[in-house]
Amino acid sequence: MIGSFATWRNVPITFDQVDTSSATVQVGNYLHVSPNTSGSPLAAPSIEIGLYAEKTGKTTHTYGPRWTELTTSGGRSTAIKSGVNPTKADNRNHTYMTVRQESGNQWDVLYDFNKVGSTAKQLKVVGGNANRVDVGLQVTGPTYVDVPSIADRMQFMTGNKVWEHVTTGNVAKSVTLPACSSAHKPPNCFTTKLTDNSKFTQWTASKPRRQTSTAAAWPSAPAPAHGTDTLAGLSATFNGVNQDALQACLGSDADDCLVSVPGLAECVVTVRVCNAAALPTGGSLEEPVGGADVSAADIRARAAAAFDVPGDVVTVRPPAASTALKPGARAASSNGDGVWTVSSSSSTPGLQRGERRFEGFIAHYTPRTGALLEACWGDLCDVQ
């Protein structure tokens, strides 16, 4: 396996408007790739890219994609600000991908068919060895969360650069809450469905907050508009990819785009900037106008809960007043100007919960809403 691909729609994820104090209440729908599982499949260095929503206050939450590299010595995570409406629950299809670089052992990470980053510490992929790819839904604090059905579709790329579906015999399911039923009622249950025949087609999962009779009261997002209006002023062909065909495919069945869109399969393994409508726009913070800023206490509590450390060992540095709210400011500069900077030298599991712990972390949050922009823990804080 030298590539992996998944797609699903940006569905509305809602949270109870109650005080959850410093508890982490978060939803992640993700593609998780372990390219080399020769040691332990669960502890091997890996890559994750997905959609994450987190409750940040009584009435506020963040929503959007990010990607993470995990190793046996640390990790790092970066929010993705490019793409078409990446932080909007508009029911639009988005795509998540990792592709191994032509030389060396590292992987490029793509969102909406454009490169958004590269790994630094992945192991060499040995031909013939087993690889593991996970796609699914993870909920922290299920009591306070409503997640409608998310339909995950996934493929992998073979060594000869052909995209394939996983055969049913190589698919395993793991569901750690009981299935919703008269005996197991929401909010502490999942509703799941695996669609397959000889090959895996779709994994659909939801985490309802209430019984079906009242679930309709939760707001739903409007159906996305389709067509070529998003390409106004852009070339019909971009890096060899037919842009009209790409946008039409993203609006309908993104699982088929790598086959049906002329030039796309070739682009993602070479140029890796393939979607003209989803090009980065300068990394704007996209912070709302008005409303109270998050406080240092808010940021401290969030970081302490997220990184599983005591609040009194967390150092918080506020945004620089001159740059904190400038339109179009960089998401996070190397010295943390314009953002909340949080750090600690204490032992932490990082953002991926598990038994392994690492020495220290650094994280950057947006100045007004406190959305996570980037973070590192352990030795990966040394990666530039």
Coordinates of C-alpha atoms in Angstrom, one line a residue:
M1 CA 0.0 0.0 0.0
I2 CA 1.4 3.4 -1.0
G3 CA -1.7 5.5 -0.7
S4 CA -5.1 5.7 1.0
F5 CA -8.2 7.7 0.3
A6 CA -11.5 8.4 2.1
T7 CA -14.5 10.7 1.6
W8 CA -17.6 11.8 3.5
R9 CA -19.8 14.9 3.8
N10 CA -19.5 17.7 6.2
V11 CA -22.6 16.9 8.3
P12 CA -23.9 19.1 11.2
I13 CA -22.5 17.9 14.6
T14 CA -24.3 19.5 17.6
F15 CA -23.6 19.7 21.3
D16 CA -25.7 20.3 24.4
Q17 CA -25.6 23.9 25.5
V18 CA -24.5 23.1 29.0
D19 CA -21.4 23.7 31.0
T20 CA -19.1 20.8 30.7
S21 CA -16.3 22.5 32.6
S22 CA -12.8 21.4 31.5
A23 CA -13.9 18.0 30.1
T24 CA -13.0 17.2 26.5
V25 CA -16.1 16.8 24.4
Q26 CA -15.1 16.0 20.8
V27 CA -16.1 14.2 17.7
G28 CA -13.6 12.9 15.1
N29 CA -14.4 11.2 11.9
Y30 CA -11.1 10.1 10.5
L31 CA -8.9 8.2 8.1
H32 CA -6.0 6.6 10.0
V33 CA -3.1 5.0 8.1
S34 CA -0.4 2.8 9.7
P35 CA 2.0 2.2 6.7
N36 CA 4.3 -0.2 8.5
T37 CA 2.9 -2.5 11.2
S38 CA 5.9 -4.8 11.5
G39 CA 6.1 -4.0 15.3
S40 CA 2.7 -3.5 16.8
P41 CA -0.3 -2.4 14.7
L42 CA -1.6 -0.3 17.5
A43 CA 1.8 1.4 18.4
A44 CA 3.3 1.8 14.9
P45 CA 4.0 5.3 13.6
S46 CA 0.9 6.4 11.7
I47 CA -0.9 9.3 10.0
E48 CA -4.5 10.6 10.6
I49 CA -6.5 13.1 8.7
G50 CA -10.2 13.8 9.4
L51 CA -13.0 16.1 10.4
Y52 CA -13.1 17.2 14.1
A53 CA -15.7 19.1 16.1
E54 CA -15.1 20.1 19.7
K55 CA -17.2 21.7 22.4
T56 CA -15.3 24.8 23.6
G57 CA -17.8 26.4 25.9
K58 CA -21.4 26.3 27.0
T59 CA -22.7 27.6 23.6
T60 CA -19.6 27.4 21.3
H61 CA -17.7 24.8 19.4
T62 CA -15.2 24.4 16.7
Y63 CA -15.5 22.4 13.4
G64 CA -13.1 21.6 10.7
P65 CA -10.4 19.2 9.3
R66 CA -6.9 18.6 10.6
W67 CA -4.1 16.1 10.0
T68 CA -1.8 14.4 12.6
E69 CA 1.4 12.5 12.5
L70 CA 2.0 10.0 15.3
T71 CA 5.2 8.2 16.2
T72 CA 6.7 6.2 19.1
S73 CA 8.5 9.4 20.3
G74 CA 5.8 12.1 19.8
G75 CA 3.3 13.7 17.5
R76 CA 2.1 16.8 15.8
S77 CA -1.3 18.0 14.6
T78 CA -2.2 20.8 12.2
A79 CA -5.6 22.4 11.3
I80 CA -6.4 22.5 7.6
K81 CA -7.7 25.9 6.5
S82 CA -7.8 25.4 2.7
G83 CA -10.5 23.7 0.7
V84 CA -14.1 24.8 -0.1
N85 CA -15.9 25.6 3.2
P86 CA -13.8 23.3 5.3
T87 CA -15.2 24.6 8.5
K88 CA -18.9 24.7 7.4
A89 CA -21.4 21.9 8.0
D90 CA -22.8 22.3 4.5
N91 CA -23.2 18.6 3.6
R92 CA -20.5 19.1 1.0
N93 CA -18.2 16.1 0.1
H94 CA -14.6 16.4 1.2
T95 CA -11.8 14.1 0.5
Y96 CA -8.9 12.9 2.7
M97 CA -5.8 11.2 1.4
T98 CA -2.2 10.1 2.1
V99 CA 0.2 9.2 -0.7
R100 CA 3.8 8.0 -0.2
Q101 CA 6.5 10.2 -1.7
E102 CA 8.3 9.0 -4.8
S103 CA 11.6 8.7 -2.9
G104 CA 12.3 8.1 0.8
N105 CA 9.8 6.9 3.4
Q106 CA 7.6 9.9 4.0
W107 CA 4.0 10.6 3.0
D108 CA 2.2 13.6 1.6
V109 CA -1.2 14.5 3.1
L110 CA -3.9 15.8 0.8
Y111 CA -7.3 17.4 1.5
D112 CA -9.8 17.9 -1.3
F113 CA -7.1 16.6 -3.6
N114 CA -4.5 19.3 -2.7
K115 CA -1.4 18.7 -0.6
V116 CA -1.6 20.2 2.9
G117 CA 1.5 18.7 4.5
S118 CA 4.1 16.0 4.7
T119 CA 5.2 13.5 7.4
A120 CA 8.7 13.5 8.9
K121 CA 9.1 10.4 11.0
Q122 CA 7.3 7.5 9.2
L123 CA 9.0 4.1 8.9
K124 CA 10.1 2.5 5.6
V125 CA 7.3 0.5 4.0
V126 CA 8.5 -3.1 3.3
G127 CA 6.9 -4.9 0.4
G128 CA 4.7 -7.8 1.4
N129 CA 4.3 -6.6 5.0
A130 CA 0.8 -5.9 6.4
N131 CA -0.6 -2.3 6.4
R132 CA -3.5 -1.1 8.4
V133 CA -6.1 1.5 7.4
D134 CA -8.9 2.6 9.8
V135 CA -11.9 4.7 8.9
G136 CA -14.5 5.6 11.4
L137 CA -16.1 7.8 14.1
Q138 CA -14.7 8.5 17.6
V139 CA -16.7 10.4 20.2
T140 CA -15.4 11.7 23.5
G141 CA -18.1 12.8 25.9
P142 CA -21.0 11.0 24.1
T143 CA -23.6 12.3 26.6
Y144 CA -23.4 15.8 25.2
V145 CA -23.1 15.1 21.5
D146 CA -25.4 14.4 18.5
V147 CA -23.8 13.0 15.4
P148 CA -26.0 12.3 12.4
S149 CA -25.1 9.5 10.0
I150 CA -21.7 9.9 8.4
A151 CA -21.1 7.6 5.4
D152 CA -17.4 6.8 5.1
R153 CA -16.0 5.4 1.9
M154 CA -12.4 4.3 1.6
Q155 CA -9.8 2.9 -1.0
F156 CA -6.1 2.2 -1.0
M157 CA -3.4 2.5 -3.7
T158 CA -1.3 -0.5 -4.6
G159 CA 2.4 -0.4 -5.4
N160 CA 1.6 -0.1 -9.1
K161 CA -0.4 3.1 -8.4
V162 CA -3.8 1.5 -8.9
W163 CA -6.7 2.5 -6.5
E164 CA -8.6 -0.5 -5.1
H165 CA -11.3 -1.3 -2.6
V166 CA -10.6 -3.5 0.4
T167 CA -11.8 -7.1 0.0
T168 CA -14.5 -8.1 2.6
G169 CA -12.2 -10.8 4.0
N170 CA -9.7 -8.1 5.0
V171 CA -12.3 -5.9 6.9
A172 CA -12.9 -6.0 10.6
K173 CA -15.4 -3.9 12.6
S174 CA -14.9 -2.4 16.1
V175 CA -17.8 -0.7 17.9
T176 CA -17.2 0.1 21.6
L177 CA -20.7 1.4 22.5
P178 CA -23.8 -0.9 22.3
A179 CA -26.0 -0.6 19.2
C180 CA -29.0 1.7 19.8
S181 CA -32.1 -0.3 20.7
S182 CA -34.9 -0.3 23.1
A183 CA -32.5 -1.8 25.6
H184 CA -29.7 0.6 24.8
K185 CA -31.0 4.1 24.3
P186 CA -29.2 7.3 23.2
P187 CA -27.0 9.0 24.1
N188 CA -24.7 6.2 25.0
C189 CA -25.0 4.1 21.9
F190 CA -24.0 3.9 18.2
T191 CA -26.0 3.1 15.1
T192 CA -23.7 1.5 12.5
K193 CA -24.0 -0.3 9.1
L194 CA -21.4 -1.9 6.9
T195 CA -22.2 -2.0 3.2
D196 CA -20.2 -4.6 1.3
N197 CA -20.4 -7.5 -1.0
S198 CA -17.1 -9.0 -2.1
K199 CA -15.4 -5.6 -1.3
F200 CA -15.9 -2.9 1.3
T201 CA -18.1 -0.1 0.0
Q202 CA -19.3 2.1 2.9
W203 CA -19.2 2.3 6.7
T204 CA -22.1 4.4 8.1
A205 CA -22.0 5.5 11.7
S206 CA -24.0 7.9 13.9
K207 CA -24.2 8.7 17.6
P208 CA -27.7 10.0 18.4
R209 CA -28.4 12.3 21.3
R210 CA -32.0 11.4 21.7
Q211 CA -34.6 8.8 20.6
T212 CA -35.6 8.9 17.0
S213 CA -38.9 10.5 17.8
T214 CA -37.2 13.7 19.0
A215 CA -34.0 13.6 16.9
A216 CA -35.8 15.5 14.1
A217 CA -35.6 18.6 16.3
W218 CA -31.9 18.8 15.7
P219 CA -31.0 21.3 12.9
S220 CA -29.8 19.9 9.6
A221 CA -27.6 21.5 7.0
P222 CA -29.0 22.5 3.6
A223 CA -28.0 20.4 0.5
P224 CA -25.0 21.9 -1.2
A225 CA -25.2 23.7 -4.4
H226 CA -23.4 22.1 -7.3
G227 CA -22.3 23.1 -10.7
T228 CA -19.3 25.0 -12.2
D229 CA -20.0 28.4 -10.7
T230 CA -17.1 27.8 -8.2
L231 CA -14.7 27.8 -11.1
A232 CA -15.5 31.3 -12.3
G233 CA -12.3 32.8 -13.6
L234 CA -10.3 29.5 -13.4
S235 CA -8.9 27.4 -16.2
A236 CA -11.0 24.4 -17.3
T237 CA -7.9 22.2 -16.9
F238 CA -5.6 22.7 -13.9
N239 CA -2.4 20.6 -13.5
G240 CA -3.9 18.1 -16.0
V241 CA -7.2 17.7 -14.2
N242 CA -10.6 18.5 -15.8
Q243 CA -12.0 20.9 -13.2
D244 CA -15.6 20.9 -14.4
A245 CA -15.6 17.1 -14.0
L246 CA -13.9 17.3 -10.6
Q247 CA -16.5 19.7 -9.1
A248 CA -19.4 17.7 -10.5
C249 CA -18.0 14.5 -9.0
L250 CA -17.4 16.1 -5.6
G251 CA -21.0 17.3 -5.6
S252 CA -22.3 13.8 -6.2
D253 CA -20.1 10.7 -5.6
A254 CA -16.6 11.6 -4.6
D255 CA -15.7 8.0 -4.1
D256 CA -15.6 7.7 -7.9
C257 CA -13.5 10.8 -8.7
L258 CA -10.2 9.0 -8.9
V259 CA -11.6 6.9 -11.8
S260 CA -14.1 9.2 -13.4
V261 CA -12.3 12.6 -13.5
P262 CA -9.7 12.9 -16.3
G263 CA -6.2 13.5 -15.0
L264 CA -7.0 13.3 -11.3
A265 CA -5.4 9.9 -10.5
E266 CA -2.2 11.0 -12.2
C267 CA -2.2 14.4 -10.5
V268 CA -2.5 13.2 -6.9
V269 CA 0.6 11.0 -7.2
T270 CA 2.7 13.6 -9.0
V271 CA 1.8 17.3 -8.8
R272 CA -0.5 16.8 -5.7
V273 CA -2.2 20.2 -6.2
C274 CA -5.2 19.2 -8.3
N275 CA -8.3 21.1 -7.2
A276 CA -8.2 24.8 -8.3
A277 CA -11.4 25.7 -6.4
A278 CA -9.8 24.5 -3.1
L279 CA -6.5 26.3 -3.3
P280 CA -5.3 28.0 -0.1
T281 CA -6.4 31.6 0.3
G282 CA -3.7 32.8 2.6
G283 CA -4.4 31.0 5.9
S284 CA -7.0 33.4 7.3
L285 CA -8.0 32.8 10.9
E286 CA -11.7 33.1 9.9
E287 CA -12.5 34.4 13.3
P288 CA -16.0 35.8 13.8
V289 CA -16.5 39.5 14.4
G290 CA -17.8 40.6 17.8
G291 CA -18.3 38.4 20.8
A292 CA -16.1 37.9 23.8
D293 CA -12.6 36.5 23.4
V294 CA -11.7 33.3 25.1
S295 CA -9.8 33.9 28.4
A296 CA -6.5 32.6 29.5
A297 CA -8.4 30.4 32.0
D298 CA -10.5 28.9 29.2
I299 CA -7.4 28.1 27.1
R300 CA -5.6 26.7 30.1
A301 CA -8.5 24.4 31.0
R302 CA -9.0 23.2 27.4
A303 CA -5.3 22.4 26.9
A304 CA -5.0 20.7 30.3
A305 CA -7.9 18.4 29.5
A306 CA -6.8 17.8 25.9
F307 CA -3.3 16.9 26.8
D308 CA -4.2 15.1 30.1
V309 CA -2.0 17.3 32.4
P310 CA -2.8 19.3 35.5
G311 CA -3.7 22.9 34.9
D312 CA -1.1 24.3 37.2
V313 CA 1.8 22.9 35.0
V314 CA 0.5 24.7 31.9
T315 CA 2.0 28.0 30.7
V316 CA -0.3 30.3 28.7
R317 CA 1.0 33.2 26.6
P318 CA -1.7 35.5 25.2
P319 CA -1.9 36.7 21.6
A320 CA 0.1 39.7 20.6
A321 CA -2.4 42.6 20.7
S322 CA -1.1 44.1 17.4
T323 CA -1.7 41.0 15.3
A324 CA -4.4 39.0 17.1
L325 CA -7.3 40.1 15.1
K326 CA -5.8 41.3 11.8
P327 CA -7.8 39.9 8.8
G328 CA -5.8 37.4 6.8
A329 CA -3.3 36.8 9.6
R330 CA -1.3 33.6 9.4
A331 CA -2.9 30.7 11.2
A332 CA 0.1 30.3 13.5
S333 CA 3.6 31.8 13.0
S334 CA 6.7 30.0 14.3
N335 CA 6.9 32.3 17.3
G336 CA 3.2 32.2 18.1
D337 CA 2.4 35.8 17.3
G338 CA -1.3 36.6 17.1
V339 CA -2.4 33.3 18.7
W340 CA -2.7 31.8 22.2
T341 CA 0.5 29.7 22.9
V342 CA 0.2 27.0 25.5
S343 CA 3.1 24.8 26.7
S344 CA 4.1 22.3 29.4
S345 CA 7.1 20.1 30.1
S346 CA 4.9 17.5 31.9
S347 CA 4.3 14.0 30.7
T348 CA 1.4 13.8 28.2
P349 CA -0.2 11.3 25.9
G350 CA -0.6 14.0 23.3
L351 CA -3.9 14.4 21.4
Q352 CA -4.1 10.7 20.7
R353 CA -5.1 8.9 23.9
G354 CA -3.2 5.8 24.9
E355 CA -0.9 4.3 27.4
R356 CA 2.3 5.8 25.9
R357 CA 3.3 9.2 27.3
F358 CA 5.7 11.8 26.0
E359 CA 7.7 14.7 27.5
G360 CA 6.0 18.1 27.0
F361 CA 3.8 19.8 24.4
I362 CA 3.2 23.1 22.7
A363 CA -0.1 24.2 21.2
H364 CA -1.5 27.2 19.4
Y365 CA -5.1 28.3 19.5
T366 CA -7.0 31.1 17.7
P367 CA -7.3 34.4 19.6
R368 CA -11.1 34.8 19.7
T369 CA -12.7 31.3 19.6
G370 CA -9.9 29.2 20.9
A371 CA -9.9 26.8 18.0
L372 CA -6.8 24.5 17.9
L373 CA -4.5 25.6 15.1
E374 CA -1.5 23.3 15.6
A375 CA 0.2 21.3 18.4
C376 CA 3.2 19.0 18.9
W377 CA 4.2 16.7 21.8
G378 CA 7.4 14.8 22.6
D379 CA 10.2 14.7 20.0
L380 CA 8.1 15.9 17.1
C381 CA 8.2 19.4 18.6
D382 CA 11.7 19.5 17.1
V383 CA 10.3 19.0 13.5
Q384 CA 10.0 22.2 11.5

